[in-house]
Amino acid sequence: MRFNDAVIGAAFILIAAAMIAMTFSFSAFPGQQYGPSLFPRILGAGIIGCSALLIVRGLRERTAGGRWLQLDEWTGVPRRVASFALMLGAMAFYVLASEPLGFIPCAFLIQLILFLWFGVRPITAVVVAVVMTGLVHWFFSSLMRVPLPRGILDSVL
């Protein structure tokens, strides 16, 4: 699947504009001419400039007979479309369920289901899901000190 560059450029302009708008709520440092909003605004301006170039290129492609959206071959294969939908569903599940269930159960379930869907043997899928969930949890919670949701395991962790 390929979107025309003008569509991608317009989406990035909206994202950059929202980012710049959020910087107006940042508090300034006393006695300084610039504060924490400077870098995000510069970055947002750069994104808008590059996105404008994408829009120009996409409009040129469109006038040369290009389409706004071109579907690839995989979109005609039901199992591949289901795989794509399953990946989106896994992300939505994590966003919705990670607070009440916690990181560990969510990560384990997502990995296990995806491994099984993509044809990994069940024993291998369980072992890898357990090991990877443990490693990722250890890395983020211990080394990086990122607070991961504890959910139902709050009393254990």
mmCIF file with all atom_site columns, C-alpha atoms in Angstrom:
data_model
loop_
_atom_site.group_PDB
_atom_site.id
_atom_site.type_symbol
_atom_site.label_atom_id
_atom_site.label_alt_id
_atom_site.label_comp_id
_atom_site.label_asym_id
_atom_site.label_entity_id
_atom_site.label_seq_id
_atom_site.pdbx_PDB_ins_code
_atom_site.Cartn_x
_atom_site.Cartn_y
_atom_site.Cartn_z
_atom_site.occupancy
_atom_site.B_iso_or_equiv
_atom_site.pdbx_formal_charge
_atom_site.auth_seq_id
_atom_site.auth_comp_id
_atom_site.auth_asym_id
_atom_site.auth_atom_id
_atom_site.pdbx_PDB_model_num
ATOM 1   C CA . MET A 1 1   ? 0.000  0.000   0.000   1.00 0.00 ? 1   MET A CA 1
ATOM 2   C CA . ARG A 1 2   ? 1.394  3.373   -0.957  1.00 0.00 ? 2   ARG A CA 1
ATOM 3   C CA . PHE A 1 3   ? -0.078 6.768   -0.259  1.00 0.00 ? 3   PHE A CA 1
ATOM 4   C CA . ASN A 1 4   ? 0.689  9.655   -2.559  1.00 0.00 ? 4   ASN A CA 1
ATOM 5   C CA . ASP A 1 5   ? 3.407  11.917  -1.123  1.00 0.00 ? 5   ASP A CA 1
ATOM 6   C CA . ALA A 1 6   ? 0.926  14.811  -0.912  1.00 0.00 ? 6   ALA A CA 1
ATOM 7   C CA . VAL A 1 7   ? -1.210 12.812  1.545   1.00 0.00 ? 7   VAL A CA 1
ATOM 8   C CA . ILE A 1 8   ? 1.803  11.921  3.696   1.00 0.00 ? 8   ILE A CA 1
ATOM 9   C CA . GLY A 1 9   ? 3.049  15.519  3.586   1.00 0.00 ? 9   GLY A CA 1
ATOM 10  C CA . ALA A 1 10  ? -0.330 16.873  4.683   1.00 0.00 ? 10  ALA A CA 1
ATOM 11  C CA . ALA A 1 11  ? -0.466 14.392  7.581   1.00 0.00 ? 11  ALA A CA 1
ATOM 12  C CA . PHE A 1 12  ? 3.014  15.397  8.757   1.00 0.00 ? 12  PHE A CA 1
ATOM 13  C CA . ILE A 1 13  ? 2.130  19.086  8.553   1.00 0.00 ? 13  ILE A CA 1
ATOM 14  C CA . LEU A 1 14  ? -0.837 18.449  10.852  1.00 0.00 ? 14  LEU A CA 1
ATOM 15  C CA . ILE A 1 15  ? 1.332  16.515  13.300  1.00 0.00 ? 15  ILE A CA 1
ATOM 16  C CA . ALA A 1 16  ? 4.066  19.188  13.278  1.00 0.00 ? 16  ALA A CA 1
ATOM 17  C CA . ALA A 1 17  ? 1.497  21.968  13.734  1.00 0.00 ? 17  ALA A CA 1
ATOM 18  C CA . ALA A 1 18  ? 0.039  20.126  16.740  1.00 0.00 ? 18  ALA A CA 1
ATOM 19  C CA . MET A 1 19  ? 3.545  19.701  18.164  1.00 0.00 ? 19  MET A CA 1
ATOM 20  C CA . ILE A 1 20  ? 4.287  23.406  17.759  1.00 0.00 ? 20  ILE A CA 1
ATOM 21  C CA . ALA A 1 21  ? 0.922  24.322  19.294  1.00 0.00 ? 21  ALA A CA 1
ATOM 22  C CA . MET A 1 22  ? 1.717  22.221  22.369  1.00 0.00 ? 22  MET A CA 1
ATOM 23  C CA . THR A 1 23  ? 4.953  24.137  22.926  1.00 0.00 ? 23  THR A CA 1
ATOM 24  C CA . PHE A 1 24  ? 2.997  27.292  23.762  1.00 0.00 ? 24  PHE A CA 1
ATOM 25  C CA . SER A 1 25  ? 2.048  25.681  27.080  1.00 0.00 ? 25  SER A CA 1
ATOM 26  C CA . PHE A 1 26  ? 5.718  25.165  28.070  1.00 0.00 ? 26  PHE A CA 1
ATOM 27  C CA . SER A 1 27  ? 6.902  27.487  30.812  1.00 0.00 ? 27  SER A CA 1
ATOM 28  C CA . ALA A 1 28  ? 9.882  29.720  30.080  1.00 0.00 ? 28  ALA A CA 1
ATOM 29  C CA . PHE A 1 29  ? 13.101 29.718  32.075  1.00 0.00 ? 29  PHE A CA 1
ATOM 30  C CA . PRO A 1 30  ? 13.466 32.897  34.140  1.00 0.00 ? 30  PRO A CA 1
ATOM 31  C CA . GLY A 1 31  ? 16.163 35.201  32.809  1.00 0.00 ? 31  GLY A CA 1
ATOM 32  C CA . GLN A 1 32  ? 16.619 33.323  29.521  1.00 0.00 ? 32  GLN A CA 1
ATOM 33  C CA . GLN A 1 33  ? 15.556 34.436  26.059  1.00 0.00 ? 33  GLN A CA 1
ATOM 34  C CA . TYR A 1 34  ? 14.704 30.905  25.021  1.00 0.00 ? 34  TYR A CA 1
ATOM 35  C CA . GLY A 1 35  ? 13.275 27.932  26.864  1.00 0.00 ? 35  GLY A CA 1
ATOM 36  C CA . PRO A 1 36  ? 12.240 24.326  26.404  1.00 0.00 ? 36  PRO A CA 1
ATOM 37  C CA . SER A 1 37  ? 9.930  25.242  23.521  1.00 0.00 ? 37  SER A CA 1
ATOM 38  C CA . LEU A 1 38  ? 12.733 26.339  21.171  1.00 0.00 ? 38  LEU A CA 1
ATOM 39  C CA . PHE A 1 39  ? 13.941 22.945  19.943  1.00 0.00 ? 39  PHE A CA 1
ATOM 40  C CA . PRO A 1 40  ? 10.467 21.449  19.316  1.00 0.00 ? 40  PRO A CA 1
ATOM 41  C CA . ARG A 1 41  ? 9.495  24.582  17.363  1.00 0.00 ? 41  ARG A CA 1
ATOM 42  C CA . ILE A 1 42  ? 12.637 24.392  15.229  1.00 0.00 ? 42  ILE A CA 1
ATOM 43  C CA . LEU A 1 43  ? 12.035 20.699  14.647  1.00 0.00 ? 43  LEU A CA 1
ATOM 44  C CA . GLY A 1 44  ? 8.372  21.350  13.794  1.00 0.00 ? 44  GLY A CA 1
ATOM 45  C CA . ALA A 1 45  ? 9.333  24.071  11.317  1.00 0.00 ? 45  ALA A CA 1
ATOM 46  C CA . GLY A 1 46  ? 11.763 21.686  9.638   1.00 0.00 ? 46  GLY A CA 1
ATOM 47  C CA . ILE A 1 47  ? 9.105  18.987  9.417   1.00 0.00 ? 47  ILE A CA 1
ATOM 48  C CA . ILE A 1 48  ? 6.659  21.479  7.899   1.00 0.00 ? 48  ILE A CA 1
ATOM 49  C CA . GLY A 1 49  ? 9.258  22.562  5.324   1.00 0.00 ? 49  GLY A CA 1
ATOM 50  C CA . CYS A 1 50  ? 10.051 19.000  4.287   1.00 0.00 ? 50  CYS A CA 1
ATOM 51  C CA . SER A 1 51  ? 6.352  18.129  4.247   1.00 0.00 ? 51  SER A CA 1
ATOM 52  C CA . ALA A 1 52  ? 5.657  21.050  1.916   1.00 0.00 ? 52  ALA A CA 1
ATOM 53  C CA . LEU A 1 53  ? 8.230  19.583  -0.471  1.00 0.00 ? 53  LEU A CA 1
ATOM 54  C CA . LEU A 1 54  ? 6.481  16.218  -0.233  1.00 0.00 ? 54  LEU A CA 1
ATOM 55  C CA . ILE A 1 55  ? 3.167  17.854  -1.077  1.00 0.00 ? 55  ILE A CA 1
ATOM 56  C CA . VAL A 1 56  ? 4.637  19.561  -4.153  1.00 0.00 ? 56  VAL A CA 1
ATOM 57  C CA . ARG A 1 57  ? 6.152  16.272  -5.335  1.00 0.00 ? 57  ARG A CA 1
ATOM 58  C CA . GLY A 1 58  ? 2.912  14.397  -4.661  1.00 0.00 ? 58  GLY A CA 1
ATOM 59  C CA . LEU A 1 59  ? 0.849  16.913  -6.609  1.00 0.00 ? 59  LEU A CA 1
ATOM 60  C CA . ARG A 1 60  ? 3.250  16.583  -9.552  1.00 0.00 ? 60  ARG A CA 1
ATOM 61  C CA . GLU A 1 61  ? 2.840  12.795  -9.448  1.00 0.00 ? 61  GLU A CA 1
ATOM 62  C CA . ARG A 1 62  ? -0.926 13.218  -9.286  1.00 0.00 ? 62  ARG A CA 1
ATOM 63  C CA . THR A 1 63  ? -1.025 15.402  -12.394 1.00 0.00 ? 63  THR A CA 1
ATOM 64  C CA . ALA A 1 64  ? 1.116  12.814  -14.194 1.00 0.00 ? 64  ALA A CA 1
ATOM 65  C CA . GLY A 1 65  ? -1.560 10.171  -13.664 1.00 0.00 ? 65  GLY A CA 1
ATOM 66  C CA . GLY A 1 66  ? -0.634 9.004   -10.161 1.00 0.00 ? 66  GLY A CA 1
ATOM 67  C CA . ARG A 1 67  ? -3.218 7.899   -7.612  1.00 0.00 ? 67  ARG A CA 1
ATOM 68  C CA . TRP A 1 68  ? -3.838 9.075   -4.037  1.00 0.00 ? 68  TRP A CA 1
ATOM 69  C CA . LEU A 1 69  ? -3.623 5.488   -2.781  1.00 0.00 ? 69  LEU A CA 1
ATOM 70  C CA . GLN A 1 70  ? -2.197 2.459   -4.523  1.00 0.00 ? 70  GLN A CA 1
ATOM 71  C CA . LEU A 1 71  ? -2.804 -0.959  -3.023  1.00 0.00 ? 71  LEU A CA 1
ATOM 72  C CA . ASP A 1 72  ? -0.123 -3.653  -3.176  1.00 0.00 ? 72  ASP A CA 1
ATOM 73  C CA . GLU A 1 73  ? -0.657 -7.290  -4.073  1.00 0.00 ? 73  GLU A CA 1
ATOM 74  C CA . TRP A 1 74  ? -0.819 -8.392  -0.426  1.00 0.00 ? 74  TRP A CA 1
ATOM 75  C CA . THR A 1 75  ? -4.129 -6.549  0.087   1.00 0.00 ? 75  THR A CA 1
ATOM 76  C CA . GLY A 1 76  ? -5.793 -9.176  -2.098  1.00 0.00 ? 76  GLY A CA 1
ATOM 77  C CA . VAL A 1 77  ? -4.642 -12.063 0.105   1.00 0.00 ? 77  VAL A CA 1
ATOM 78  C CA . PRO A 1 78  ? -7.083 -12.507 3.029   1.00 0.00 ? 78  PRO A CA 1
ATOM 79  C CA . ARG A 1 79  ? -4.534 -14.072 5.415   1.00 0.00 ? 79  ARG A CA 1
ATOM 80  C CA . ARG A 1 80  ? -2.136 -11.152 4.940   1.00 0.00 ? 80  ARG A CA 1
ATOM 81  C CA . VAL A 1 81  ? -4.910 -8.628  5.513   1.00 0.00 ? 81  VAL A CA 1
ATOM 82  C CA . ALA A 1 82  ? -5.859 -10.555 8.668   1.00 0.00 ? 82  ALA A CA 1
ATOM 83  C CA . SER A 1 83  ? -2.200 -10.477 9.790   1.00 0.00 ? 83  SER A CA 1
ATOM 84  C CA . PHE A 1 84  ? -2.118 -6.714  9.315   1.00 0.00 ? 84  PHE A CA 1
ATOM 85  C CA . ALA A 1 85  ? -5.378 -6.329  11.257  1.00 0.00 ? 85  ALA A CA 1
ATOM 86  C CA . LEU A 1 86  ? -4.022 -8.595  14.007  1.00 0.00 ? 86  LEU A CA 1
ATOM 87  C CA . MET A 1 87  ? -0.952 -6.373  14.413  1.00 0.00 ? 87  MET A CA 1
ATOM 88  C CA . LEU A 1 88  ? -3.159 -3.281  14.722  1.00 0.00 ? 88  LEU A CA 1
ATOM 89  C CA . GLY A 1 89  ? -5.387 -5.149  17.146  1.00 0.00 ? 89  GLY A CA 1
ATOM 90  C CA . ALA A 1 90  ? -2.377 -6.122  19.262  1.00 0.00 ? 90  ALA A CA 1
ATOM 91  C CA . MET A 1 91  ? -1.352 -2.477  19.568  1.00 0.00 ? 91  MET A CA 1
ATOM 92  C CA . ALA A 1 92  ? -4.897 -1.422  20.446  1.00 0.00 ? 92  ALA A CA 1
ATOM 93  C CA . PHE A 1 93  ? -5.115 -4.231  23.013  1.00 0.00 ? 93  PHE A CA 1
ATOM 94  C CA . TYR A 1 94  ? -1.915 -3.047  24.701  1.00 0.00 ? 94  TYR A CA 1
ATOM 95  C CA . VAL A 1 95  ? -3.100 0.562   24.822  1.00 0.00 ? 95  VAL A CA 1
ATOM 96  C CA . LEU A 1 96  ? -6.456 -0.428  26.332  1.00 0.00 ? 96  LEU A CA 1
ATOM 97  C CA . ALA A 1 97  ? -5.433 -3.327  28.570  1.00 0.00 ? 97  ALA A CA 1
ATOM 98  C CA . SER A 1 98  ? -1.958 -2.494  29.852  1.00 0.00 ? 98  SER A CA 1
ATOM 99  C CA . GLU A 1 99  ? -3.146 -0.371  32.784  1.00 0.00 ? 99  GLU A CA 1
ATOM 100 C CA . PRO A 1 100 ? -5.705 -2.826  34.208  1.00 0.00 ? 100 PRO A CA 1
ATOM 101 C CA . LEU A 1 101 ? -3.778 -6.032  33.340  1.00 0.00 ? 101 LEU A CA 1
ATOM 102 C CA . GLY A 1 102 ? -0.198 -4.781  33.482  1.00 0.00 ? 102 GLY A CA 1
ATOM 103 C CA . PHE A 1 103 ? 2.752  -4.930  31.125  1.00 0.00 ? 103 PHE A CA 1
ATOM 104 C CA . ILE A 1 104 ? 3.769  -8.531  31.792  1.00 0.00 ? 104 ILE A CA 1
ATOM 105 C CA . PRO A 1 105 ? 0.428  -10.241 31.036  1.00 0.00 ? 105 PRO A CA 1
ATOM 106 C CA . CYS A 1 106 ? -0.238 -8.002  28.034  1.00 0.00 ? 106 CYS A CA 1
ATOM 107 C CA . ALA A 1 107 ? 3.212  -8.444  26.506  1.00 0.00 ? 107 ALA A CA 1
ATOM 108 C CA . PHE A 1 108 ? 3.093  -12.203 27.046  1.00 0.00 ? 108 PHE A CA 1
ATOM 109 C CA . LEU A 1 109 ? -0.383 -12.567 25.506  1.00 0.00 ? 109 LEU A CA 1
ATOM 110 C CA . ILE A 1 110 ? 0.427  -10.381 22.521  1.00 0.00 ? 110 ILE A CA 1
ATOM 111 C CA . GLN A 1 111 ? 3.652  -12.243 21.755  1.00 0.00 ? 111 GLN A CA 1
ATOM 112 C CA . LEU A 1 112 ? 2.097  -15.661 22.245  1.00 0.00 ? 112 LEU A CA 1
ATOM 113 C CA . ILE A 1 113 ? -0.860 -14.924 19.971  1.00 0.00 ? 113 ILE A CA 1
ATOM 114 C CA . LEU A 1 114 ? 1.317  -13.385 17.276  1.00 0.00 ? 114 LEU A CA 1
ATOM 115 C CA . PHE A 1 115 ? 3.852  -16.223 17.400  1.00 0.00 ? 115 PHE A CA 1
ATOM 116 C CA . LEU A 1 116 ? 1.095  -18.817 17.066  1.00 0.00 ? 116 LEU A CA 1
ATOM 117 C CA . TRP A 1 117 ? -0.625 -16.874 14.265  1.00 0.00 ? 117 TRP A CA 1
ATOM 118 C CA . PHE A 1 118 ? 2.619  -16.661 12.290  1.00 0.00 ? 118 PHE A CA 1
ATOM 119 C CA . GLY A 1 119 ? 3.274  -20.386 12.607  1.00 0.00 ? 119 GLY A CA 1
ATOM 120 C CA . VAL A 1 120 ? 5.767  -20.753 15.454  1.00 0.00 ? 120 VAL A CA 1
ATOM 121 C CA . ARG A 1 121 ? 5.507  -24.102 17.253  1.00 0.00 ? 121 ARG A CA 1
ATOM 122 C CA . PRO A 1 122 ? 3.505  -23.742 20.509  1.00 0.00 ? 122 PRO A CA 1
ATOM 123 C CA . ILE A 1 123 ? 6.312  -24.770 22.886  1.00 0.00 ? 123 ILE A CA 1
ATOM 124 C CA . THR A 1 124 ? 8.779  -22.426 21.188  1.00 0.00 ? 124 THR A CA 1
ATOM 125 C CA . ALA A 1 125 ? 6.181  -19.640 21.214  1.00 0.00 ? 125 ALA A CA 1
ATOM 126 C CA . VAL A 1 126 ? 5.582  -19.974 24.957  1.00 0.00 ? 126 VAL A CA 1
ATOM 127 C CA . VAL A 1 127 ? 9.286  -20.131 25.828  1.00 0.00 ? 127 VAL A CA 1
ATOM 128 C CA . VAL A 1 128 ? 10.239 -17.140 23.662  1.00 0.00 ? 128 VAL A CA 1
ATOM 129 C CA . ALA A 1 129 ? 7.241  -15.113 24.877  1.00 0.00 ? 129 ALA A CA 1
ATOM 130 C CA . VAL A 1 130 ? 8.172  -15.735 28.524  1.00 0.00 ? 130 VAL A CA 1
ATOM 131 C CA . VAL A 1 131 ? 11.880 -14.994 28.022  1.00 0.00 ? 131 VAL A CA 1
ATOM 132 C CA . MET A 1 132 ? 11.338 -11.881 25.908  1.00 0.00 ? 132 MET A CA 1
ATOM 133 C CA . THR A 1 133 ? 8.671  -10.501 28.232  1.00 0.00 ? 133 THR A CA 1
ATOM 134 C CA . GLY A 1 134 ? 11.055 -10.955 31.146  1.00 0.00 ? 134 GLY A CA 1
ATOM 135 C CA . LEU A 1 135 ? 13.996 -9.379  29.310  1.00 0.00 ? 135 LEU A CA 1
ATOM 136 C CA . VAL A 1 136 ? 12.009 -6.377  28.084  1.00 0.00 ? 136 VAL A CA 1
ATOM 137 C CA . HIS A 1 137 ? 10.492 -5.835  31.531  1.00 0.00 ? 137 HIS A CA 1
ATOM 138 C CA . TRP A 1 138 ? 13.909 -6.069  33.191  1.00 0.00 ? 138 TRP A CA 1
ATOM 139 C CA . PHE A 1 139 ? 15.512 -3.727  30.647  1.00 0.00 ? 139 PHE A CA 1
ATOM 140 C CA . PHE A 1 140 ? 12.895 -0.998  30.911  1.00 0.00 ? 140 PHE A CA 1
ATOM 141 C CA . SER A 1 141 ? 12.061 -1.228  34.613  1.00 0.00 ? 141 SER A CA 1
ATOM 142 C CA . SER A 1 142 ? 15.542 -1.886  36.023  1.00 0.00 ? 142 SER A CA 1
ATOM 143 C CA . LEU A 1 143 ? 18.064 -0.439  33.600  1.00 0.00 ? 143 LEU A CA 1
ATOM 144 C CA . MET A 1 144 ? 16.063 2.383   32.025  1.00 0.00 ? 144 MET A CA 1
ATOM 145 C CA . ARG A 1 145 ? 13.919 3.025   35.130  1.00 0.00 ? 145 ARG A CA 1
ATOM 146 C CA . VAL A 1 146 ? 10.759 3.357   33.035  1.00 0.00 ? 146 VAL A CA 1
ATOM 147 C CA . PRO A 1 147 ? 7.682  2.678   35.162  1.00 0.00 ? 147 PRO A CA 1
ATOM 148 C CA . LEU A 1 148 ? 5.752  -0.054  33.372  1.00 0.00 ? 148 LEU A CA 1
ATOM 149 C CA . PRO A 1 149 ? 2.115  -0.725  34.295  1.00 0.00 ? 149 PRO A CA 1
ATOM 150 C CA . ARG A 1 150 ? 1.848  -3.371  37.022  1.00 0.00 ? 150 ARG A CA 1
ATOM 151 C CA . GLY A 1 151 ? -1.878 -4.075  36.754  1.00 0.00 ? 151 GLY A CA 1
ATOM 152 C CA . ILE A 1 152 ? -2.978 -7.328  38.370  1.00 0.00 ? 152 ILE A CA 1
ATOM 153 C CA . LEU A 1 153 ? 0.619  -8.083  39.431  1.00 0.00 ? 153 LEU A CA 1
ATOM 154 C CA . ASP A 1 154 ? 0.892  -4.946  41.580  1.00 0.00 ? 154 ASP A CA 1
ATOM 155 C CA . SER A 1 155 ? 1.026  -6.880  44.857  1.00 0.00 ? 155 SER A CA 1
ATOM 156 C CA . VAL A 1 156 ? 3.666  -9.286  43.486  1.00 0.00 ? 156 VAL A CA 1
ATOM 157 C CA . LEU A 1 157 ? 6.021  -6.750  41.900  1.00 0.00 ? 157 LEU A CA 1
#
